[in-house]
Coordinates of N, CA, C and O in Angstrom, one line a residue:
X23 N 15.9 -16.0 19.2 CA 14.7 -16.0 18.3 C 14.1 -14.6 18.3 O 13.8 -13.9 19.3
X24 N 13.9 -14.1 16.8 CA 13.2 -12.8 16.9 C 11.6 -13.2 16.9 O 11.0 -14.1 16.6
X25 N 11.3 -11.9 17.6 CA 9.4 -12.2 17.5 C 8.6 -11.0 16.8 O 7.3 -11.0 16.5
X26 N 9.4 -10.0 16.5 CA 9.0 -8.8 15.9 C 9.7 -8.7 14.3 O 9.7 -7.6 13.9
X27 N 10.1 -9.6 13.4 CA 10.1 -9.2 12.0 C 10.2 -8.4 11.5 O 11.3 -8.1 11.1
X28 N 8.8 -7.5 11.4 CA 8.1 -6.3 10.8 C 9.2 -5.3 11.4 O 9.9 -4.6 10.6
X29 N 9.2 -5.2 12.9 CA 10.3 -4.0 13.4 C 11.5 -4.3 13.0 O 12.4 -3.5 12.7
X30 N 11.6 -5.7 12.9 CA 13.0 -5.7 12.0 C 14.1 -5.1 11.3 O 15.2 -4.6 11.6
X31 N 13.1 -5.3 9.8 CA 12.6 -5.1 8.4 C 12.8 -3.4 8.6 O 13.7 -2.7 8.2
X32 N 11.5 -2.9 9.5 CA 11.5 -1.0 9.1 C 13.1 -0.4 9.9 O 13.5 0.7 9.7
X33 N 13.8 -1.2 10.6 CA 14.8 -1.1 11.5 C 15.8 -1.0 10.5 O 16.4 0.1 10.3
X34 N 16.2 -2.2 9.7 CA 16.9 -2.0 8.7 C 17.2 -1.1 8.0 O 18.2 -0.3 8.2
X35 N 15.6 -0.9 6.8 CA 15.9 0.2 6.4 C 16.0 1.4 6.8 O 16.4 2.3 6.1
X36 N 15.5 1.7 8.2 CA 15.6 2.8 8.7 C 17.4 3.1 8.9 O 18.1 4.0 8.5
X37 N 17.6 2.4 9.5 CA 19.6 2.5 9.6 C 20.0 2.5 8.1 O 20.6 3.5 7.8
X38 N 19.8 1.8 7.1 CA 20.4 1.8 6.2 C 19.9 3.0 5.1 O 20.6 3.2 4.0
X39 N 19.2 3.6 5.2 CA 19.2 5.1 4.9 C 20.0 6.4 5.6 O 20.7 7.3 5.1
X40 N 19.5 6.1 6.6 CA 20.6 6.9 7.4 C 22.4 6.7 7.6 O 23.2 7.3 8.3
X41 N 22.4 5.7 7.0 CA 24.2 5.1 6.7 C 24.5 5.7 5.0 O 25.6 5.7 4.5
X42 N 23.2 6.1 4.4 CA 23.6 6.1 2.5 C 23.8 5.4 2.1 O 24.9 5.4 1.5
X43 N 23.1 4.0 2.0 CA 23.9 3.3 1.7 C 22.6 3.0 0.3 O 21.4 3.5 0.3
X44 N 23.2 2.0 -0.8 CA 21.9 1.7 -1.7 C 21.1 0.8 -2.0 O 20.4 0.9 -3.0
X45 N 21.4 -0.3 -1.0 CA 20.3 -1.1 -0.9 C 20.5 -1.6 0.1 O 21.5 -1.3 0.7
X46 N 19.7 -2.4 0.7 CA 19.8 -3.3 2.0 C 18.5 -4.5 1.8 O 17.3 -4.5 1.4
X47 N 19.4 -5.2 2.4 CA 18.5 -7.0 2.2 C 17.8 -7.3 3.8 O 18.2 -7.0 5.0
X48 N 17.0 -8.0 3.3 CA 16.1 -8.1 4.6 C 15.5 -10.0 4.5 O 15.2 -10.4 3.3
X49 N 15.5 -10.8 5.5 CA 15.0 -12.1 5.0 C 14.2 -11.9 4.6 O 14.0 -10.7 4.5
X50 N 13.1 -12.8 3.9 CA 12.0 -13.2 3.1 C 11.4 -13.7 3.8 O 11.7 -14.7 4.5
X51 N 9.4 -12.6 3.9 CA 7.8 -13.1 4.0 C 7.0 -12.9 3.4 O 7.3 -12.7 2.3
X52 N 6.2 -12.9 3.6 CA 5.1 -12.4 2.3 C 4.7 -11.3 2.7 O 4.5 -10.4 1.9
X53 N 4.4 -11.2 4.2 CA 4.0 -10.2 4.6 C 5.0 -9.3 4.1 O 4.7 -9.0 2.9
X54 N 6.3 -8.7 4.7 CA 7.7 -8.2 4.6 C 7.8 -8.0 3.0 O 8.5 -7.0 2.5
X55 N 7.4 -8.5 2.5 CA 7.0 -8.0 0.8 C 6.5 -7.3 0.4 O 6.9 -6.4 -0.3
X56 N 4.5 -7.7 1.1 CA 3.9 -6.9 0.7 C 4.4 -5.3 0.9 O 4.4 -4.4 0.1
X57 N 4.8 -5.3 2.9 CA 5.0 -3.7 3.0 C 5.4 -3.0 1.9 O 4.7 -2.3 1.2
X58 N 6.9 -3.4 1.8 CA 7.8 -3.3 0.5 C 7.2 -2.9 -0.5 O 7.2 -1.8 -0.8
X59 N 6.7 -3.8 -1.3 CA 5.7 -3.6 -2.6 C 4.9 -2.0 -1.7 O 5.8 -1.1 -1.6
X60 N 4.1 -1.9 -1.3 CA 3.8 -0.6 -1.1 C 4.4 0.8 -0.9 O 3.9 1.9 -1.3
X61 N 5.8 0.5 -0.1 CA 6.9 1.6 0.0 C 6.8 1.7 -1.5 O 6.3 2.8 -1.9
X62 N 7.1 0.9 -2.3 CA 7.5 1.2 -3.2 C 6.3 2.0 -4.3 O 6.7 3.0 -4.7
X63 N 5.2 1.7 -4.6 CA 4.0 1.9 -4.6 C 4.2 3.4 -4.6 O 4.2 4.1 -5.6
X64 N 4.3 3.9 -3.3 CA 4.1 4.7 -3.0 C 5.1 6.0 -3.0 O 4.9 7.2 -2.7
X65 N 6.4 5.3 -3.5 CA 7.8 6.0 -4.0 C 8.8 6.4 -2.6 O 9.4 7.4 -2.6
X66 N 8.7 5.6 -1.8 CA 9.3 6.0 -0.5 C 10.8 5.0 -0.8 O 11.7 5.2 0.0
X67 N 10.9 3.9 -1.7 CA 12.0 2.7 -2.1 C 11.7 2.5 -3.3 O 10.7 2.6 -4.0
X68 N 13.5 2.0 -3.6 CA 12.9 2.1 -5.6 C 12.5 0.4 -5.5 O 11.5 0.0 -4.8
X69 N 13.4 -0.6 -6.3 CA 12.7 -1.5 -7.0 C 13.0 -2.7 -5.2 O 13.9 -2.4 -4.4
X70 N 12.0 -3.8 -5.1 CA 11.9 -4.9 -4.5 C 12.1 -5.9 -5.0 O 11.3 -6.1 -6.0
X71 N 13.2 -6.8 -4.9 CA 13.1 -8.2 -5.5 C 13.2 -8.8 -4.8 O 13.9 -8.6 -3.8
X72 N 12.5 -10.0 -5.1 CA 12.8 -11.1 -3.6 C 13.7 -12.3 -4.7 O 13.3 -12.7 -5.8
X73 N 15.0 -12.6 -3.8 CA 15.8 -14.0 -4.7 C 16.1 -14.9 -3.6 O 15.7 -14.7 -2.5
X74 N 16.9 -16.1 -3.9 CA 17.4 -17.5 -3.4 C 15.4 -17.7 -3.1 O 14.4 -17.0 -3.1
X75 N 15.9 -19.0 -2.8 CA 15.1 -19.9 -2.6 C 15.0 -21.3 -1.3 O 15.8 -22.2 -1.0
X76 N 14.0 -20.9 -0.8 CA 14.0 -21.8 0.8 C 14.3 -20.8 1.5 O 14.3 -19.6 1.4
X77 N 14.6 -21.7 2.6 CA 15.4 -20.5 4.1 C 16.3 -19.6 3.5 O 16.4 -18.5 4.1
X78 N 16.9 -19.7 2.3 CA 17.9 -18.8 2.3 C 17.2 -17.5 1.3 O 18.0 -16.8 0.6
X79 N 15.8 -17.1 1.4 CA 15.3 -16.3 0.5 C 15.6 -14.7 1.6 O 16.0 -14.5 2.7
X80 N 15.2 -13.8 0.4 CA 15.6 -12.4 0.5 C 15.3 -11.6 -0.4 O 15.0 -11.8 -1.6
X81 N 15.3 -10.8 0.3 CA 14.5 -9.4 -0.1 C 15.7 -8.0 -0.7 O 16.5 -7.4 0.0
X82 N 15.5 -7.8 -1.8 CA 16.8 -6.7 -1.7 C 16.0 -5.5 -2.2 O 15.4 -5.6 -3.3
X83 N 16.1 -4.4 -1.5 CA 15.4 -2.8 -1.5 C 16.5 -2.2 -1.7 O 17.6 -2.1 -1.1
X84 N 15.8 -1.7 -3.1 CA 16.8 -0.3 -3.4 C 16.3 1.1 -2.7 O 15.0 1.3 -2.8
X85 N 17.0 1.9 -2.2 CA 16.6 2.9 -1.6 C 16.4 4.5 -2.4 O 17.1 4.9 -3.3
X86 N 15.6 4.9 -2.0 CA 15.7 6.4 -3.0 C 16.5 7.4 -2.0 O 16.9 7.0 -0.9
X87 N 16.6 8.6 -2.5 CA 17.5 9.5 -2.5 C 17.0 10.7 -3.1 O 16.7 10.7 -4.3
X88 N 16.9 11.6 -2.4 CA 16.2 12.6 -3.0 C 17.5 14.3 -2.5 O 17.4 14.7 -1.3
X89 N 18.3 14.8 -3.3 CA 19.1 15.8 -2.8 C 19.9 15.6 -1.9 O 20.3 16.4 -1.1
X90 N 20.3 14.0 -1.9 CA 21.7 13.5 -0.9 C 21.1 13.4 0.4 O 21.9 13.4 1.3
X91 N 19.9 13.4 0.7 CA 19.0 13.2 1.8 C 17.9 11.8 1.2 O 17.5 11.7 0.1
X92 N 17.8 11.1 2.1 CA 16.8 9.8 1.9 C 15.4 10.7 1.6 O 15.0 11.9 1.7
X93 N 14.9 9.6 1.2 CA 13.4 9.8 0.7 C 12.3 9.8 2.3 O 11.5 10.6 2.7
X94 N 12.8 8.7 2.8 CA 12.3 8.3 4.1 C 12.6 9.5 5.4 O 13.7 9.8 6.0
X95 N 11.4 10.0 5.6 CA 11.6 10.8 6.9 C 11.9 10.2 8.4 O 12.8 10.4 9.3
X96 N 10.8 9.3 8.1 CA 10.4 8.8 9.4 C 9.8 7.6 9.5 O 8.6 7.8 9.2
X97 N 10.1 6.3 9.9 CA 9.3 5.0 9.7 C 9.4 4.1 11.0 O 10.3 3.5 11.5
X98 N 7.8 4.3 11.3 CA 7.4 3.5 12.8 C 6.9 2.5 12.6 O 6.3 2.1 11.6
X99 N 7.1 1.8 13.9 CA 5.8 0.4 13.9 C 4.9 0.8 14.6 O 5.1 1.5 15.6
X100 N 3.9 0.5 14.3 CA 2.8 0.9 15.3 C 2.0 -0.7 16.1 O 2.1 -1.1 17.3
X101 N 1.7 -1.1 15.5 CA 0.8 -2.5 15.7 C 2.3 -3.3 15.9 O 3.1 -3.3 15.0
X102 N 2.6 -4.0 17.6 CA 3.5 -5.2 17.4 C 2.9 -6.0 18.2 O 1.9 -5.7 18.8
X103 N 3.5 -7.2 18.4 CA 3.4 -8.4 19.0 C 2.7 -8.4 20.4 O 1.8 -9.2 20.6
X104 N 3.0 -7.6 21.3 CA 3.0 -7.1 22.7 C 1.8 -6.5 22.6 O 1.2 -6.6 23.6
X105 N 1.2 -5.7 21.7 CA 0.0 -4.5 21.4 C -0.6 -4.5 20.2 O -0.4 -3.6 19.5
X106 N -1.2 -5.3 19.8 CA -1.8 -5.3 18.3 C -2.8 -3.8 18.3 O -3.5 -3.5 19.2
X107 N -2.8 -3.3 17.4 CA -3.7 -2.2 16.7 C -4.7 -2.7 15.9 O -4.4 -3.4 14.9
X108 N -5.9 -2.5 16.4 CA -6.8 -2.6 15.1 C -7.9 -1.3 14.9 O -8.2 -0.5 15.7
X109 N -8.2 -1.5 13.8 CA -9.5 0.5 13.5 C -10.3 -0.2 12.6 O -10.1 -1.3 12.1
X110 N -11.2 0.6 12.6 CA -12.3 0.4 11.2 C -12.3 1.1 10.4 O -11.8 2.2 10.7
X111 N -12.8 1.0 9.3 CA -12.3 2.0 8.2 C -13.0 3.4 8.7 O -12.8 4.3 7.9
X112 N -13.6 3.7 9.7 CA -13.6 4.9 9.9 C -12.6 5.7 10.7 O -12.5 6.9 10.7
X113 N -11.9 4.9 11.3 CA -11.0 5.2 12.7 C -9.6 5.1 12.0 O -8.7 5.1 12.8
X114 N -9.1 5.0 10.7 CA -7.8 4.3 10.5 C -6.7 5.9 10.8 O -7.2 6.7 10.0
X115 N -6.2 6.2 11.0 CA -5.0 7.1 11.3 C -4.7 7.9 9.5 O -4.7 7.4 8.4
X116 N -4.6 9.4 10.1 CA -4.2 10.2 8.9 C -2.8 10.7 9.5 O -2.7 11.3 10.5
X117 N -1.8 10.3 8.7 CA -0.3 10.5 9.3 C -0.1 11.7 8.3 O -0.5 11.8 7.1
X118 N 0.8 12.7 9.5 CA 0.8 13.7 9.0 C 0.2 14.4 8.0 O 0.7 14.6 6.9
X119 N -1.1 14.8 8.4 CA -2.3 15.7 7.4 C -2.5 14.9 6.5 O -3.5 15.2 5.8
X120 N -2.0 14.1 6.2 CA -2.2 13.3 4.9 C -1.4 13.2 4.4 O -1.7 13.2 3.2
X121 N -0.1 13.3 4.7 CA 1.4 13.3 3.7 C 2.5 12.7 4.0 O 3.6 12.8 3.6
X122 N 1.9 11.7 5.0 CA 2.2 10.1 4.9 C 1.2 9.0 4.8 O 0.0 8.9 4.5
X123 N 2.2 8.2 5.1 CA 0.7 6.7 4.8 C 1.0 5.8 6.2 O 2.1 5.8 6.8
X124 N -0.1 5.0 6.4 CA -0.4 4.1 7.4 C -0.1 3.0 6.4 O -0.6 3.1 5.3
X125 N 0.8 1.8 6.8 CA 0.5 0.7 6.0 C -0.9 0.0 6.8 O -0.9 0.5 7.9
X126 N -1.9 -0.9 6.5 CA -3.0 -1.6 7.1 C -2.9 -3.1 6.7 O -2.5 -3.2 5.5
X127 N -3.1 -4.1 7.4 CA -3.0 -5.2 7.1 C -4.6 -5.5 7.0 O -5.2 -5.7 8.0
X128 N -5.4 -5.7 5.6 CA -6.5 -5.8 6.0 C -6.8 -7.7 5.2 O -6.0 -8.6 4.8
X129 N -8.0 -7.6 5.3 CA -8.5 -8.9 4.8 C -8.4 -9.2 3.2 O -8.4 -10.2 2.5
X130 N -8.3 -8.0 2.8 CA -8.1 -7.6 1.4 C -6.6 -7.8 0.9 O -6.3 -8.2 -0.2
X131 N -5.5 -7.5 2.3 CA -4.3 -7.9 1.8 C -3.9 -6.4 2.4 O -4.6 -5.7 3.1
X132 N -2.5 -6.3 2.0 CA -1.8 -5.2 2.6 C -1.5 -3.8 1.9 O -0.6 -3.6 1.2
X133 N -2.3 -3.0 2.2 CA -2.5 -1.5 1.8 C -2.5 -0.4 2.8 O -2.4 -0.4 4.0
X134 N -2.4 0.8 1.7 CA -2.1 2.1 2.4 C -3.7 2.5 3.5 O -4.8 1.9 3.5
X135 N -3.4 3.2 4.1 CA -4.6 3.6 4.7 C -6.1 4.4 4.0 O -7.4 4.3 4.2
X136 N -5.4 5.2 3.2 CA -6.0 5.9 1.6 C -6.9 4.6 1.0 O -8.1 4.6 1.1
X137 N -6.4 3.9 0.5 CA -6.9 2.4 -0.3 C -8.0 1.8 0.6 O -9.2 1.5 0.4
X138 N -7.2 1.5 2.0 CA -8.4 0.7 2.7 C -9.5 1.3 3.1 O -10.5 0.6 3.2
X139 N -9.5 2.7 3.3 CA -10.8 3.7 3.3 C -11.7 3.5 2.2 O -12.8 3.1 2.3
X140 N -10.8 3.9 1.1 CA -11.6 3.7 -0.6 C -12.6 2.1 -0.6 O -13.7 2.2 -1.1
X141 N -12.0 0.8 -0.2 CA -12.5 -0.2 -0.4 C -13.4 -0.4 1.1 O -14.3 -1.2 1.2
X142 N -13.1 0.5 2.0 CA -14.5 0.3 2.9 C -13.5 -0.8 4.1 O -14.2 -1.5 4.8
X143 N -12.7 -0.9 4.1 CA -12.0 -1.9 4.9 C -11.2 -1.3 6.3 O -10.8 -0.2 6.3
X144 N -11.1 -1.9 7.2 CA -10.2 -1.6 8.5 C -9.3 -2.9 8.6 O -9.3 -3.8 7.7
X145 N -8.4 -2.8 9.8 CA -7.5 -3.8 9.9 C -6.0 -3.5 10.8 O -5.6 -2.4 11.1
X146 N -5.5 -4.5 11.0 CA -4.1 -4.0 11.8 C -3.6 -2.8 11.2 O -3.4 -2.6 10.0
X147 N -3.4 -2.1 12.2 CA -2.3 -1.0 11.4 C -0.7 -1.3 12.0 O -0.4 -1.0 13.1
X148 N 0.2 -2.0 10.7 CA 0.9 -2.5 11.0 C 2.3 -0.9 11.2 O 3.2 -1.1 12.0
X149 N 2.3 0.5 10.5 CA 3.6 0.7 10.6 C 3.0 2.2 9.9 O 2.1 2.1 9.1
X150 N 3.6 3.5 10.3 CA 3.4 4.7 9.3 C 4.8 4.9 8.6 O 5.9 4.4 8.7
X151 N 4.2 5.9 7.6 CA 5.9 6.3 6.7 C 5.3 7.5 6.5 O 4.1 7.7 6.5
X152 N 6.6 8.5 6.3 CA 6.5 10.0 5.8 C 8.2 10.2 5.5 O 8.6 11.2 5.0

């Protein structure tokens, strides 16, 4: 039984960029979506679709590529199972000067760190990217 998902999920694609490869499937959550919808948002992965239906759902991420080098520098978890993270929208983490993003899981739903500032919100910080 897994208990970390989320590290799963950035585990994946973290290997499967570094293999070249151009997409990689990940099971199906909402959360595990949302991140996704944000990578993408934010141009770090091209398109997200989630297909099948029931247990057998899935997530398929196309990867970007930028000069035969991934888009993806670097992608951590920060907030897991064992250690939850939480900030207030004054305390939320500026990743690299500002030239990455914090994903945040807030009450509002799942946004960049940028967004949850703008809306006044704090919340788990589930993972950075650059």
């Amino acid at each position: 039984m897994m208990t970390d998902t989320i590290a799963d999920m950035l585990t994946r694609v973290r290997n499967a960029q570094r293999a070249q490869k151009k997409s990689v499937v990940v099971p199906y959550s909402r959360t595990k979506e949302a991140i996704l919808k944000v990578f993408a948002e934010e141009g770090y992965v091209g398109d997200v679709s989630a297909e099948g239906d029931g247990a057998s759902r899935q997530l398929h991420v196309t990867l970007k590529y930028f000069q035969g080098q991934g888009v993806i520098e670097n992608l951590q978890r920060i907030s897991r199972p064992g250690l939850r993270i939480y900030r207030g929208k004054d305390d939320l983490p500026k990743i690299n000067a500002g030239l990455g993003v914090a994903i945040v899981s807030t009450p509002k739903g799942v946004m960049t760190d940028r967004a949850a500032r703008a809306l006044g919100q704090g919340g788990e910080v589930l993972c950075k990217i650059y």
